[in-house]
Amino acid sequence: MTNKLKYFIGNWKMFGDFTSLKIIETIHFFLIKHKKYQKKNIFVMCIPSTLISFFSIKFKSKFINYGAQNCYHESRYGPYTGSVSASMFKNAGAKYIILGHSENRYEGETNVIIKKKVESALKENLTVIFCIGESLKQKKNGKTIAVLGKQIRDSITRKNNLKKLIIAYEPIWSIGTGKIPKSYELIKIFRFIKREFEVKFKKKSPPVLYGGSVNPDNIKMFSSISEIDGFLIGAASQSHKKFIDIIKNYYK
Ligand code: PGA
């Protein structure tokens, strides 16, 4: 285990109402009680648009930041029915934002659109959690590295402020399925992503997280892989018990 910062980021997806604030409060009080987890870890909960402003006003946690899950690619107000811009999320209290999630790519989001979203979110000084990942078919065809490289190159440029960027490697076949990659696959992929930034962008790599079926039972497996800087946690982040057990088991 290294001394680097570790990220535990929840992605609630389409889940939650006003009463779900209890989940965040419970995790917050757990962190107050267990000081050892406060240092060296960054905790974020990416919640639905409808809850960001309510949660931010109602409960400010020293330890848990709020994040959004997507935004519209234009930043100025305009005739975009149903859309919310990065600046509106910032205004509502978000500090982080997930972009390029495979569930949004599946709905038709392209690398070009994601690039615009990344730019608008970085302009607002939001920290971008940029998701990349291959499908099962691409994995079986040995295309993983090529797919990830293209996703990075098409949406991220050297001009972006990489200090406000986090990469989340989320194999599509692993999201919500209970299947996770093998250790040796993860090591190879994480090294590739980090090298991509160092070689192509000539900059220090942003932190790289793993996401896809992370739960309290499999988290320990990841702790021996020093290349992994943290986790993007979907379903398990909708339960304070599971989220807390993930933190505890990671450091066991
Ligand atoms: P999961 O989702 O943990 O439920 O697999 C991860 C994600 O989609 O970010």
Coordinates of C-alpha atoms and ligand atoms in Angstrom, one line a residue:
M1 CA 0.0 0.0 0.0
T2 CA 1.3 3.4 -0.9
N3 CA 1.0 6.8 0.8
K4 CA -0.8 8.4 -2.2
L5 CA -4.3 9.9 -1.9
K6 CA -7.0 7.4 -2.5
Y7 CA -10.4 8.3 -3.9
F8 CA -13.7 6.7 -3.0
I9 CA -16.3 8.2 -5.3
G10 CA -19.9 7.1 -5.3
N11 CA -22.1 7.2 -8.4
W12 CA -25.7 7.0 -7.3
K13 CA -27.0 7.0 -10.9
M14 CA -30.8 7.4 -11.0
F15 CA -31.3 6.8 -7.3
G16 CA -32.3 8.8 -4.3
D17 CA -34.7 11.4 -2.8
F18 CA -34.5 13.9 0.0
T19 CA -34.4 11.2 2.6
S20 CA -31.3 9.7 1.0
L21 CA -29.3 12.4 2.7
K22 CA -29.2 10.0 5.6
I23 CA -26.7 7.9 3.7
I24 CA -24.3 10.8 3.4
E25 CA -24.7 11.8 7.0
T26 CA -24.0 8.2 8.2
I27 CA -20.8 8.0 6.2
H28 CA -19.8 11.5 7.4
F29 CA -20.3 10.5 11.1
F30 CA -18.4 7.2 10.5
L31 CA -15.5 9.3 9.2
I32 CA -15.7 11.7 12.2
K33 CA -15.4 8.7 14.5
H34 CA -12.7 6.9 12.6
K35 CA -10.0 9.6 12.1
K36 CA -7.6 7.3 10.4
Y37 CA -9.7 7.3 7.3
Q38 CA -9.9 11.1 7.1
K39 CA -6.3 11.6 5.9
K40 CA -5.1 10.4 2.5
N41 CA -8.6 9.8 1.3
I42 CA -10.9 11.8 -0.8
F43 CA -14.7 11.0 -0.6
V44 CA -17.2 12.2 -3.2
M45 CA -20.8 11.3 -3.8
C46 CA -22.1 12.0 -7.3
I47 CA -25.8 12.4 -6.9
P48 CA -28.8 13.2 -9.1
S49 CA -29.3 16.8 -10.3
T50 CA -32.4 17.1 -8.2
L51 CA -30.5 16.6 -5.0
I52 CA -27.3 18.6 -5.4
S53 CA -28.6 21.9 -4.2
F54 CA -30.8 20.5 -1.5
F55 CA -28.0 18.3 0.0
S56 CA -25.4 21.1 -0.3
I57 CA -27.6 23.5 1.6
K58 CA -28.8 21.0 4.2
F59 CA -25.6 19.2 5.0
K60 CA -22.1 20.4 4.4
S61 CA -19.6 17.7 5.2
K62 CA -15.9 18.4 5.7
F63 CA -15.1 15.0 4.3
I64 CA -17.6 14.3 1.5
N65 CA -17.9 16.5 -1.5
Y66 CA -20.9 16.5 -3.9
G67 CA -20.6 15.7 -7.5
A68 CA -22.9 15.7 -10.6
Q69 CA -23.2 12.9 -13.0
N70 CA -23.3 14.6 -16.4
C71 CA -23.9 18.0 -17.9
Y72 CA -24.9 19.7 -21.1
H73 CA -22.0 20.5 -23.5
E74 CA -23.0 24.2 -24.0
S75 CA -22.1 26.4 -21.1
R76 CA -24.2 29.5 -21.9
Y77 CA -27.9 29.7 -21.1
G78 CA -30.0 28.8 -24.1
P79 CA -32.9 26.9 -25.6
Y80 CA -31.9 23.5 -24.4
T81 CA -35.0 22.0 -22.8
G82 CA -34.2 19.7 -20.0
S83 CA -30.5 20.4 -19.9
V84 CA -28.2 21.6 -17.1
S85 CA -24.8 23.2 -17.7
A86 CA -21.6 22.7 -15.7
S87 CA -21.9 26.2 -14.3
M88 CA -25.4 25.5 -13.1
F89 CA -24.1 22.4 -11.3
K90 CA -21.3 24.4 -9.8
N91 CA -23.8 27.0 -8.6
A92 CA -25.9 24.2 -7.0
G93 CA -22.9 23.1 -4.9
A94 CA -21.2 20.4 -7.0
K95 CA -17.4 20.2 -6.9
Y96 CA -16.9 17.2 -9.1
I97 CA -18.6 15.9 -12.2
I98 CA -18.7 12.5 -13.9
L99 CA -18.3 12.7 -17.7
G100 CA -18.2 10.1 -20.4
H101 CA -19.9 7.4 -18.4
S102 CA -20.6 4.4 -20.6
E103 CA -24.3 4.6 -19.8
N104 CA -24.3 8.1 -21.4
R105 CA -22.1 7.0 -24.3
Y106 CA -24.6 4.2 -24.9
E107 CA -27.3 6.9 -25.3
G108 CA -25.4 8.5 -28.1
E109 CA -22.8 10.7 -26.4
T110 CA -19.7 10.9 -28.7
N111 CA -16.1 11.6 -27.9
V112 CA -16.5 15.0 -29.5
I113 CA -19.5 16.0 -27.3
I114 CA -17.6 14.6 -24.2
K115 CA -14.7 16.8 -25.1
K116 CA -16.9 19.9 -25.1
K117 CA -18.4 18.8 -21.7
V118 CA -14.9 18.3 -20.3
E119 CA -13.9 21.8 -21.4
S120 CA -17.0 23.5 -20.0
A121 CA -16.7 21.6 -16.7
L122 CA -13.0 22.5 -16.3
K123 CA -13.8 26.1 -17.1
E124 CA -16.1 26.1 -14.1
N125 CA -13.2 24.6 -12.0
L126 CA -15.2 21.4 -11.4
T127 CA -13.0 18.3 -11.0
V128 CA -13.9 16.0 -13.9
I129 CA -14.1 12.3 -13.4
F130 CA -13.6 11.2 -17.0
C131 CA -14.9 7.6 -17.7
I132 CA -13.4 5.3 -20.2
G133 CA -13.9 1.6 -20.8
E134 CA -14.2 -1.1 -23.4
S135 CA -17.1 -3.4 -24.2
L136 CA -16.9 -7.2 -23.9
K137 CA -16.7 -7.6 -27.6
Q138 CA -13.8 -5.1 -27.8
K139 CA -12.1 -6.9 -25.0
K140 CA -12.5 -10.3 -26.7
N141 CA -11.1 -8.8 -29.9
G142 CA -8.0 -7.6 -28.1
K143 CA -9.0 -4.0 -28.6
T144 CA -9.0 -2.7 -25.0
I145 CA -5.8 -0.6 -25.2
A146 CA -6.7 0.9 -28.6
V147 CA -10.2 1.8 -27.4
L148 CA -9.0 3.4 -24.2
G149 CA -6.3 5.4 -26.0
K150 CA -8.8 6.8 -28.5
Q151 CA -11.3 7.7 -25.8
I152 CA -8.6 9.7 -24.0
R153 CA -7.0 11.3 -27.1
D154 CA -10.4 12.3 -28.6
S155 CA -11.7 14.1 -25.5
I156 CA -8.7 15.3 -23.5
T157 CA -6.2 17.7 -24.8
R158 CA -2.8 19.0 -23.5
K159 CA -4.5 22.3 -22.9
N160 CA -6.9 20.9 -20.3
N161 CA -6.0 21.5 -16.7
L162 CA -5.0 17.9 -15.8
K163 CA -4.8 18.9 -12.1
K164 CA -8.6 18.9 -12.2
L165 CA -8.9 15.6 -14.0
I166 CA -9.5 12.1 -12.7
I167 CA -9.7 9.1 -15.0
A168 CA -12.1 6.3 -14.2
Y169 CA -11.4 3.0 -16.0
E170 CA -14.7 1.2 -16.1
P171 CA -14.9 -1.8 -18.4
I172 CA -18.5 -1.8 -19.6
W173 CA -18.8 -5.6 -19.1
S174 CA -18.0 -5.1 -15.5
I175 CA -20.6 -2.4 -14.6
G176 CA -23.4 -3.9 -12.6
T177 CA -22.5 -7.5 -13.5
G178 CA -20.4 -8.7 -10.6
K179 CA -17.5 -9.4 -13.0
I180 CA -14.2 -7.7 -12.4
P181 CA -10.9 -7.8 -14.4
K182 CA -8.0 -10.0 -13.3
S183 CA -5.2 -8.3 -11.4
Y184 CA -2.7 -8.7 -14.3
E185 CA -5.2 -7.1 -16.7
L186 CA -5.7 -4.1 -14.4
I187 CA -2.0 -3.6 -13.9
K188 CA -1.4 -3.6 -17.7
I189 CA -4.3 -1.2 -18.3
F190 CA -3.5 1.2 -15.5
R191 CA 0.1 1.4 -16.6
F192 CA -1.0 2.1 -20.1
I193 CA -3.4 4.9 -19.1
K194 CA -0.7 6.6 -17.0
R195 CA 1.9 6.2 -19.6
E196 CA -0.4 7.7 -22.2
F197 CA -0.5 11.0 -20.2
E198 CA 3.2 10.9 -19.5
V199 CA 4.3 10.1 -23.0
K200 CA 1.6 11.7 -25.2
F201 CA 0.8 14.7 -23.0
K202 CA 4.2 15.1 -21.4
K203 CA 2.5 15.7 -18.1
K204 CA 2.1 13.8 -14.9
S205 CA -0.8 11.4 -15.1
P206 CA -4.0 12.3 -13.3
P207 CA -5.2 9.8 -10.7
V208 CA -6.7 6.7 -12.3
L209 CA -9.7 5.0 -10.6
Y210 CA -11.2 1.6 -11.1
G211 CA -15.0 1.3 -11.5
G212 CA -17.3 -1.7 -12.1
S213 CA -19.0 -4.0 -9.6
V214 CA -16.8 -2.7 -6.7
N215 CA -18.2 -4.1 -3.4
P216 CA -17.1 -4.9 0.1
D217 CA -16.3 -8.5 -0.8
N218 CA -14.0 -7.8 -3.7
I219 CA -12.4 -4.5 -2.6
K220 CA -9.4 -6.1 -0.8
M221 CA -8.2 -7.6 -4.1
F222 CA -7.6 -4.1 -5.5
S223 CA -5.5 -2.9 -2.5
S224 CA -2.4 -4.8 -3.7
I225 CA -2.4 -3.0 -7.0
S226 CA -0.5 0.2 -6.3
E227 CA -1.4 1.7 -9.8
I228 CA -5.1 2.0 -8.7
D229 CA -5.7 5.4 -7.1
G230 CA -9.2 4.8 -6.0
F231 CA -12.7 3.7 -7.0
L232 CA -15.9 4.8 -8.7
I233 CA -18.6 2.9 -6.9
G234 CA -22.1 2.5 -8.4
A235 CA -24.7 0.3 -6.8
A236 CA -22.7 -0.2 -3.6
S237 CA -22.6 3.6 -2.9
Q238 CA -26.4 3.6 -2.6
S239 CA -26.0 1.9 0.8
H240 CA -24.0 3.6 3.6
K241 CA -23.2 0.2 5.0
K242 CA -21.7 -1.1 1.8
F243 CA -19.8 2.2 1.2
I244 CA -18.4 2.1 4.7
D245 CA -17.5 -1.6 4.5
I246 CA -15.6 -0.9 1.2
I247 CA -13.5 1.7 3.0
K248 CA -12.9 -0.5 6.0
N249 CA -12.1 -3.6 4.0
Y250 CA -9.8 -1.8 1.6
Y251 CA -7.6 -0.9 4.6
K252 CA -7.9 -4.2 6.5
Ligands
PGA1 P1 -21.4 -0.5 -10.4 O1 -21.3 0.8 -11.3 O2 -20.5 -0.3 -9.2 O3 -22.8 -0.6 -10.0 O4 -20.9 -1.6 -11.3 C1 -20.2 1.6 -11.5 C2 -20.4 2.8 -12.3 O5 -21.2 2.7 -13.3 O6 -19.9 3.8 -12.1

